[in-house]
mmCIF file of C-alpha atoms in Angstrom:
data_model
loop_
_atom_site.group_PDB
_atom_site.id
_atom_site.type_symbol
_atom_site.label_atom_id
_atom_site.label_comp_id
_atom_site.label_asym_id
_atom_site.label_seq_id
_atom_site.Cartn_x
_atom_site.Cartn_y
_atom_site.Cartn_z
ATOM 1 C CA MET A 1 -4.933 0.480 -7.580
ATOM 2 C CA LYS A 2 -2.792 2.024 -4.559
ATOM 3 C CA PHE A 3 0.606 1.390 -5.283
ATOM 4 C CA LEU A 4 2.716 0.443 -2.121
ATOM 5 C CA CYS A 5 6.153 0.110 -1.560
ATOM 6 C CA CYS A 6 7.209 -3.043 -0.689
ATOM 7 C CA TRP A 7 9.808 -4.729 2.305
ATOM 8 C CA LEU A 8 12.486 -6.070 -0.527
ATOM 9 C CA TYR A 9 13.450 -2.001 -0.426
ATOM 10 C CA ALA A 10 14.431 -1.157 3.090
ATOM 11 C CA ILE A 11 15.558 -5.351 2.887
ATOM 12 C CA ASP A 12 17.868 -5.183 -0.425
ATOM 13 C CA LYS A 13 19.542 -1.084 1.139
ATOM 14 C CA TYR A 14 20.003 -2.976 4.504
ATOM 15 C CA GLY A 15 20.126 -6.701 4.958
ATOM 16 C CA PHE A 16 17.865 -8.783 6.609
ATOM 17 C CA PRO A 17 16.019 -7.660 9.073
ATOM 18 C CA PRO A 18 16.739 -4.076 8.816
ATOM 19 C CA SER A 19 17.625 -2.724 12.423
ATOM 20 C CA ILE A 20 15.795 -0.447 14.528
ATOM 21 C CA PRO A 21 17.377 2.817 12.714
ATOM 22 C CA ASP A 22 17.402 1.772 8.959
ATOM 23 C CA THR A 23 14.059 0.416 9.081
ATOM 24 C CA LEU A 24 12.925 4.337 10.310
ATOM 25 C CA GLN A 25 14.912 5.206 8.471
ATOM 26 C CA ALA A 26 13.599 3.274 5.368
ATOM 27 C CA LEU A 27 10.493 4.434 6.324
ATOM 28 C CA ARG A 28 11.925 7.514 5.510
ATOM 29 C CA GLU A 29 13.276 7.279 2.145
ATOM 30 C CA ILE A 30 9.530 5.022 0.983
ATOM 31 C CA ARG A 31 7.955 8.303 1.531
ATOM 32 C CA GLU A 32 10.370 10.748 0.501
ATOM 33 C CA LEU A 33 10.201 8.797 -3.499
ATOM 34 C CA GLY A 34 6.368 9.803 -3.296
ATOM 35 C CA PHE A 35 4.819 6.754 -2.142
ATOM 36 C CA GLU A 36 2.035 6.813 0.231
ATOM 37 C CA TYR A 37 2.054 3.835 1.217
ATOM 38 C CA ALA A 38 4.547 0.417 2.677
ATOM 39 C CA GLU A 39 5.070 -2.875 3.993
ATOM 40 C CA LEU A 40 7.038 -3.377 7.133
ATOM 41 C CA GLU A 41 8.077 -6.690 8.090
ATOM 42 C CA GLY A 42 9.718 -8.277 11.859
ATOM 43 C CA VAL A 43 11.403 -11.506 11.290
ATOM 44 C CA SER A 44 10.121 -13.938 13.866
ATOM 45 C CA GLY A 45 13.197 -14.092 17.203
ATOM 46 C CA PRO A 46 14.391 -10.881 18.372
ATOM 47 C CA ASN A 47 14.299 -8.616 15.682
ATOM 48 C CA LEU A 48 10.639 -9.205 15.376
ATOM 49 C CA VAL A 49 10.518 -8.111 19.683
ATOM 50 C CA GLU A 50 12.633 -5.274 18.970
ATOM 51 C CA VAL A 51 10.113 -4.132 15.953
ATOM 52 C CA HIS A 52 7.423 -4.771 18.677
ATOM 53 C CA GLU A 53 9.340 -3.170 21.525
ATOM 54 C CA ALA A 54 9.077 -0.322 18.629
ATOM 55 C CA ARG A 55 5.951 -0.175 17.476
ATOM 56 C CA HIS A 56 5.157 2.784 19.589
ATOM 57 C CA GLU A 57 7.754 4.549 17.549
ATOM 58 C CA ILE A 58 7.110 3.841 14.372
ATOM 59 C CA LYS A 59 3.508 4.784 14.351
ATOM 60 C CA SER A 60 4.387 8.157 15.360
ATOM 61 C CA LEU A 61 7.138 8.002 12.236
ATOM 62 C CA LEU A 62 4.240 6.952 10.465
ATOM 63 C CA ASP A 63 2.163 9.319 11.527
ATOM 64 C CA GLU A 64 5.175 12.661 11.740
ATOM 65 C CA ILE A 65 5.587 11.646 7.169
ATOM 66 C CA ASP A 66 1.981 10.544 6.835
ATOM 67 C CA LEU A 67 2.912 7.093 5.726
ATOM 68 C CA HIS A 68 0.616 4.442 5.679
ATOM 69 C CA VAL A 69 1.429 1.074 6.256
ATOM 70 C CA ALA A 70 -0.254 -1.606 5.521
ATOM 71 C CA ASN A 71 1.016 -4.058 5.696
ATOM 72 C CA PHE A 72 2.380 -6.197 8.199
ATOM 73 C CA VAL A 73 4.692 -9.568 7.536
ATOM 74 C CA PRO A 74 5.980 -11.272 10.595
ATOM 75 C CA VAL A 75 8.492 -13.370 9.244
ATOM 76 C CA ILE A 76 7.739 -16.608 11.235
ATOM 77 C CA PRO A 77 9.221 -19.764 9.457
ATOM 78 C CA GLU A 78 8.793 -21.475 12.865
ATOM 79 C CA LEU A 79 4.745 -21.961 11.944
ATOM 80 C CA ARG A 80 4.901 -24.777 9.711
ATOM 81 C CA GLU A 81 7.220 -25.945 12.381
ATOM 82 C CA LEU A 82 6.002 -30.239 13.392
ATOM 83 C CA ASP A 83 7.180 -30.489 16.615
ATOM 84 C CA ASP A 84 5.273 -28.298 18.935
ATOM 85 C CA GLU A 85 7.318 -26.553 21.496
ATOM 86 C CA LYS A 86 8.566 -24.638 17.958
ATOM 87 C CA ARG A 87 5.023 -24.302 17.175
ATOM 88 C CA ALA A 88 4.497 -22.723 19.620
ATOM 89 C CA PHE A 89 7.160 -19.959 19.948
ATOM 90 C CA GLY A 90 5.149 -19.028 16.551
ATOM 91 C CA ARG A 91 2.375 -18.458 17.923
ATOM 92 C CA GLU A 92 3.960 -16.781 20.454
ATOM 93 C CA MET A 93 5.721 -14.591 17.396
ATOM 94 C CA PHE A 94 2.356 -14.280 15.904
ATOM 95 C CA GLU A 95 0.930 -12.898 18.751
ATOM 96 C CA LEU A 96 3.234 -10.120 18.844
ATOM 97 C CA GLY A 97 3.177 -9.406 15.323
ATOM 98 C CA VAL A 98 -0.871 -8.800 15.014
ATOM 99 C CA GLU A 99 -0.174 -6.268 18.195
ATOM 100 C CA VAL A 100 2.519 -4.113 15.675
ATOM 101 C CA ALA A 101 -0.131 -4.697 12.545
ATOM 102 C CA ALA A 102 -3.198 -3.158 14.828
ATOM 103 C CA THR A 103 -0.619 -0.607 16.590
ATOM 104 C CA ILE A 104 0.425 0.836 13.270
ATOM 105 C CA GLY A 105 -3.477 0.922 12.050
ATOM 106 C CA ALA A 106 -2.289 -1.852 8.888
ATOM 107 C CA GLU A 107 -4.981 -3.624 7.220
ATOM 108 C CA PHE A 108 -3.347 -7.069 7.223
ATOM 109 C CA VAL A 109 -0.462 -9.295 8.238
ATOM 110 C CA GLN A 110 0.432 -11.635 6.309
ATOM 111 C CA ILE A 111 2.189 -14.677 7.276
ATOM 112 C CA ASP A 112 3.916 -17.458 4.478
ATOM 113 C CA SER A 113 4.198 -21.002 4.096
ATOM 114 C CA PHE A 114 8.499 -21.780 4.249
ATOM 115 C CA PRO A 115 9.122 -24.592 2.443
ATOM 116 C CA PRO A 116 8.444 -28.329 3.950
ATOM 117 C CA CYS A 117 10.221 -29.965 6.722
ATOM 118 C CA ILE A 118 12.707 -31.868 5.777
ATOM 119 C CA GLU A 119 16.721 -32.027 5.321
ATOM 120 C CA CYS A 120 18.243 -29.481 2.609
ATOM 121 C CA LEU A 121 21.432 -29.997 1.923
ATOM 122 C CA ASP A 122 21.751 -26.978 0.132
ATOM 123 C CA GLY A 123 20.253 -23.917 -0.667
ATOM 124 C CA VAL A 124 18.220 -22.364 2.139
ATOM 125 C CA GLN A 125 15.669 -19.940 2.184
ATOM 126 C CA TYR A 126 15.463 -16.667 3.419
ATOM 127 C CA ASP A 127 18.113 -16.406 5.903
ATOM 128 C CA SER A 128 20.408 -13.183 5.600
ATOM 129 C CA ASP A 129 22.477 -14.292 2.611
ATOM 130 C CA ASN A 130 19.392 -15.807 0.195
ATOM 131 C CA VAL A 131 16.591 -13.829 0.632
ATOM 132 C CA THR A 132 17.226 -12.843 -2.450
ATOM 133 C CA ASN A 133 19.301 -15.514 -4.418
ATOM 134 C CA TYR A 134 16.279 -16.106 -6.457
ATOM 135 C CA GLY A 135 18.526 -17.574 -8.799
ATOM 136 C CA ALA A 136 19.404 -20.553 -5.728
ATOM 137 C CA THR A 137 19.414 -24.835 -6.833
ATOM 138 C CA TRP A 138 18.071 -26.587 -3.414
ATOM 139 C CA ARG A 139 18.962 -29.994 -2.879
ATOM 140 C CA TYR A 140 16.084 -32.081 -0.366
ATOM 141 C CA ARG A 141 16.399 -35.192 0.843
ATOM 142 C CA LEU A 142 13.041 -37.039 2.432
ATOM 143 C CA SER A 143 13.513 -38.861 5.909
ATOM 144 C CA PRO A 144 12.066 -42.425 6.607
ATOM 145 C CA ASP A 145 9.077 -40.671 8.985
ATOM 146 C CA PHE A 146 8.475 -37.767 7.057
ATOM 147 C CA SER A 147 4.361 -37.198 6.443
ATOM 148 C CA TRP A 148 3.045 -35.049 3.926
ATOM 149 C CA ASP A 149 -0.585 -35.379 5.056
ATOM 150 C CA ARG A 150 1.429 -33.833 8.559
ATOM 151 C CA GLN A 151 3.039 -31.363 7.643
ATOM 152 C CA TRP A 152 0.296 -30.124 5.194
ATOM 153 C CA GLU A 153 -2.331 -30.650 8.129
ATOM 154 C CA VAL A 154 0.428 -28.505 10.750
ATOM 155 C CA PHE A 155 0.129 -25.629 8.753
ATOM 156 C CA VAL A 156 -3.374 -25.294 7.740
ATOM 157 C CA GLU A 157 -4.048 -25.136 12.210
ATOM 158 C CA SER A 158 -2.001 -22.513 12.208
ATOM 159 C CA ALA A 159 -2.959 -21.182 9.464
ATOM 160 C CA LYS A 160 -6.402 -20.918 10.842
ATOM 161 C CA TRP A 161 -5.367 -20.492 14.090
ATOM 162 C CA CYS A 162 -3.620 -17.027 12.356
ATOM 163 C CA ALA A 163 -6.602 -15.690 10.459
ATOM 164 C CA GLN A 164 -8.919 -16.023 13.730
ATOM 165 C CA LYS A 165 -5.742 -14.141 16.475
ATOM 166 C CA ALA A 166 -5.423 -11.404 12.902
ATOM 167 C CA ASN A 167 -9.550 -11.278 12.976
ATOM 168 C CA SER A 168 -10.333 -10.428 16.282
ATOM 169 C CA VAL A 169 -8.582 -7.425 15.588
ATOM 170 C CA GLY A 170 -10.503 -6.464 12.269
ATOM 171 C CA LEU A 171 -7.080 -7.677 10.557
ATOM 172 C CA LYS A 172 -7.366 -10.072 7.716
ATOM 173 C CA LEU A 173 -5.051 -12.513 6.728
ATOM 174 C CA ILE A 174 -2.645 -12.977 3.732
ATOM 175 C CA VAL A 175 -0.415 -15.572 2.858
ATOM 176 C CA GLU A 176 2.135 -15.667 -0.751
ATOM 177 C CA PRO A 177 1.935 -18.546 -2.475
ATOM 178 C CA ARG A 178 6.155 -19.629 -2.838
ATOM 179 C CA VAL A 179 8.038 -20.451 -5.365
ATOM 180 C CA GLY A 180 9.363 -23.552 -3.247
ATOM 181 C CA GLU A 181 7.334 -23.833 -0.269
ATOM 182 C CA ILE A 182 4.710 -25.576 1.076
ATOM 183 C CA VAL A 183 1.799 -22.920 -0.340
ATOM 184 C CA SER A 184 3.967 -22.985 -4.005
ATOM 185 C CA ASN A 185 0.836 -22.555 -5.733
ATOM 186 C CA THR A 186 -3.399 -20.602 -6.665
ATOM 187 C CA ASP A 187 -4.582 -23.936 -6.804
ATOM 188 C CA ALA A 188 -2.299 -24.565 -3.752
ATOM 189 C CA MET A 189 -3.374 -20.922 -2.355
ATOM 190 C CA LEU A 190 -7.274 -22.654 -3.015
ATOM 191 C CA ARG A 191 -6.754 -25.530 -1.137
ATOM 192 C CA LEU A 192 -5.330 -23.854 1.880
ATOM 193 C CA ILE A 193 -8.244 -20.891 1.873
ATOM 194 C CA GLU A 194 -10.849 -24.067 1.630
ATOM 195 C CA ALA A 195 -9.795 -26.064 4.319
ATOM 196 C CA VAL A 196 -9.471 -23.141 6.716
ATOM 197 C CA ASP A 197 -12.179 -22.019 6.274
ATOM 198 C CA GLU A 198 -12.190 -17.846 7.616
ATOM 199 C CA PRO A 199 -13.580 -15.417 5.379
ATOM 200 C CA ASN A 200 -11.319 -13.118 6.484
ATOM 201 C CA LEU A 201 -7.962 -14.866 4.824
ATOM 202 C CA GLY A 202 -6.756 -14.413 1.295
ATOM 203 C CA ALA A 203 -4.133 -14.386 -1.101
ATOM 204 C CA ILE A 204 -1.432 -12.289 -2.515
ATOM 205 C CA LEU A 205 -0.454 -12.924 -5.912
ATOM 206 C CA ASP A 206 3.074 -12.327 -6.431
ATOM 207 C CA THR A 207 4.224 -12.087 -9.686
ATOM 208 C CA GLY A 208 7.487 -12.627 -9.203
ATOM 209 C CA HIS A 209 6.709 -15.803 -7.924
ATOM 210 C CA GLN A 210 4.336 -17.046 -9.956
ATOM 211 C CA TYR A 211 5.491 -16.861 -13.838
ATOM 212 C CA ALA A 212 8.558 -18.339 -12.388
ATOM 213 C CA GLN A 213 5.933 -21.128 -11.366
ATOM 214 C CA LYS A 214 4.740 -21.340 -14.815
ATOM 215 C CA GLU A 215 1.213 -20.070 -14.184
ATOM 216 C CA ILE A 216 -1.202 -17.833 -16.066
ATOM 217 C CA LEU A 217 -1.476 -15.356 -14.426
ATOM 218 C CA PRO A 218 -4.831 -13.745 -15.645
ATOM 219 C CA VAL A 219 -6.077 -17.320 -14.902
ATOM 220 C CA SER A 220 -4.380 -17.173 -11.324
ATOM 221 C CA VAL A 221 -6.795 -13.207 -10.943
ATOM 222 C CA ALA A 222 -9.589 -15.526 -12.087
ATOM 223 C CA LYS A 223 -9.365 -18.730 -9.560
ATOM 224 C CA LEU A 224 -9.036 -16.321 -6.811
ATOM 225 C CA LYS A 225 -11.661 -13.944 -7.475
ATOM 226 C CA ASP A 226 -12.844 -11.813 -4.397
ATOM 227 C CA ARG A 227 -9.800 -13.572 -2.263
ATOM 228 C CA LEU A 228 -6.796 -11.637 -4.227
ATOM 229 C CA MET A 229 -6.718 -8.816 -1.040
ATOM 230 C CA TYR A 230 -3.374 -8.069 -3.082
ATOM 231 C CA LEU A 231 -0.459 -7.342 -5.373
ATOM 232 C CA HIS A 232 3.472 -8.324 -5.014
ATOM 233 C CA LEU A 233 4.730 -6.762 -8.719
ATOM 234 C CA SER A 234 8.112 -7.130 -10.262
ATOM 235 C CA ASP A 235 9.344 -9.147 -13.758
ATOM 236 C CA ASN A 236 10.896 -12.512 -14.268
ATOM 237 C CA ASP A 237 11.900 -14.655 -18.114
ATOM 238 C CA GLY A 238 9.806 -17.277 -16.776
ATOM 239 C CA THR A 239 13.218 -19.420 -16.039
ATOM 240 C CA ARG A 240 13.563 -18.120 -12.073
ATOM 241 C CA ASN A 241 11.963 -16.019 -9.664
ATOM 242 C CA ASP A 242 14.014 -12.935 -10.243
ATOM 243 C CA HIS A 243 12.305 -9.998 -9.279
ATOM 244 C CA PHE A 244 12.889 -7.034 -11.944
ATOM 245 C CA VAL A 245 11.293 -3.976 -12.997
ATOM 246 C CA PRO A 246 7.725 -4.381 -15.837
ATOM 247 C CA GLY A 247 9.525 -4.803 -19.128
ATOM 248 C CA GLU A 248 12.718 -5.992 -18.029
ATOM 249 C CA GLY A 249 11.018 -9.632 -18.350
ATOM 250 C CA THR A 250 8.401 -10.967 -20.991
ATOM 251 C CA ILE A 251 5.591 -11.090 -18.350
ATOM 252 C CA ASP A 252 2.571 -9.699 -19.960
ATOM 253 C CA TRP A 253 1.211 -7.087 -18.671
ATOM 254 C CA GLU A 254 -1.487 -5.675 -20.419
ATOM 255 C CA GLY A 255 -3.549 -8.637 -20.081
ATOM 256 C CA PHE A 256 -2.941 -9.427 -16.238
ATOM 257 C CA PHE A 257 -3.608 -5.913 -15.630
ATOM 258 C CA GLU A 258 -7.025 -6.522 -18.090
ATOM 259 C CA ALA A 259 -7.411 -8.911 -15.773
ATOM 260 C CA LEU A 260 -7.323 -7.549 -12.945
ATOM 261 C CA LYS A 261 -9.983 -4.466 -14.181
ATOM 262 C CA LEU A 262 -12.369 -8.352 -15.178
ATOM 263 C CA TYR A 263 -12.393 -9.052 -11.121
ATOM 264 C CA ASN A 264 -13.028 -5.252 -10.273
ATOM 265 C CA PHE A 265 -9.704 -5.061 -7.839
ATOM 266 C CA GLN A 266 -9.066 -1.788 -5.613
ATOM 267 C CA GLY A 267 -6.860 -3.069 -3.883
ATOM 268 C CA TYR A 268 -2.995 -2.466 -2.962
ATOM 269 C CA ALA A 269 -0.161 -2.939 -5.152
ATOM 270 C CA GLY A 270 2.736 -3.985 -3.943
ATOM 271 C CA LEU A 271 6.070 -2.982 -6.319
ATOM 272 C CA ASP A 272 8.249 -5.468 -4.923
ATOM 273 C CA ILE A 273 11.642 -4.856 -6.635
ATOM 274 C CA ALA A 274 15.120 -6.439 -5.566
ATOM 275 C CA LYS A 275 18.581 -4.775 -6.013
ATOM 276 C CA THR A 276 19.694 -4.708 -9.347
ATOM 277 C CA GLY A 277 22.814 -3.208 -11.608
ATOM 278 C CA GLU A 278 21.135 1.052 -10.772
ATOM 279 C CA GLU A 279 20.215 2.188 -8.020
ATOM 280 C CA LEU A 280 17.454 1.395 -6.275
ATOM 281 C CA SER A 281 14.876 4.052 -6.122
ATOM 282 C CA THR A 282 15.735 4.489 -8.988
ATOM 283 C CA SER A 283 14.048 0.734 -9.934
ATOM 284 C CA TYR A 284 11.046 1.740 -7.456
ATOM 285 C CA LEU A 285 10.367 5.524 -9.327
ATOM 286 C CA LYS A 286 11.001 3.869 -13.090
ATOM 287 C CA ALA A 287 8.330 0.748 -11.699
ATOM 288 C CA ARG A 288 6.251 3.162 -10.683
ATOM 289 C CA ASP A 289 6.482 4.639 -13.689
ATOM 290 C CA ILE A 290 5.097 1.739 -15.882
ATOM 291 C CA LEU A 291 2.516 -0.133 -13.440
ATOM 292 C CA THR A 292 1.188 3.234 -13.610
ATOM 293 C CA LYS A 293 0.754 3.352 -17.506
ATOM 294 C CA TYR A 294 -0.988 0.180 -17.732
ATOM 295 C CA ALA A 295 -3.382 0.594 -14.421
ATOM 296 C CA ASN A 296 -4.957 4.065 -15.924
ATOM 297 C CA LYS A 297 -4.369 2.269 -20.015
ATOM 298 C CA VAL A 298 -7.001 -0.876 -18.364
ATOM 299 C CA GLY A 299 -8.944 1.836 -16.145
ATOM 300 C CA ILE A 300 -8.634 0.627 -12.546
#
């Protein structure tokens, strides 16, 4: 198991999305904290274009500081849009994301499913004000012409296309089930894997999101088996998808790590800790120490 610093560190410290100078600084800080592995994101539109333009500069810095970005995340909500033009733009953005991932030597490229394309009256997720508002309350309204079957079909088509694009340059495509999204839990992820039918598609198991979904986390591990390719680790009390330091919630970490051992998980475990009352770097170091003890205890 390789512990990794998730990009939430940079978002909480520098805003969503961080500028290119802040991106470079965040990567330096992650390495200074002692992490050898990290994530990187680019948000659809001008930010992802800027990250793409800076990809060689980013790669040079990574080589200089000896930091490996294992997962590049192009944040592209357009991939699930029902409108053909918006979805085509999303595919253009994903192609840029694949170029970034390949240039910097990532192993994974990630997409998310985002909420269905229905009217949101309150609580829009993942804009600059709500990206870490894990307690947001949403109000949605269906229109008479909304079709869930069509929404699912569109996202499956996009995910299959993305998996094939990723595979063409030797990348794995990973999807993270998240609260309130088209793919929100382990069984929805299994359904996506079956529908897409591409061997390089796998899951991120995010303990913060899935525990808030009332998942039994060891059972999620058992369901995903070898399609569990990546972890995001954080804690909460099961009522909100907060991203706390392990031990500040009620997740049974020992049982979770025993399940990972049982299914021989050897991949990346991303520390996905949101800003709390203490210094952000302190939270990440504390989380790494705690999770290392659990991993060592079960022999991962």
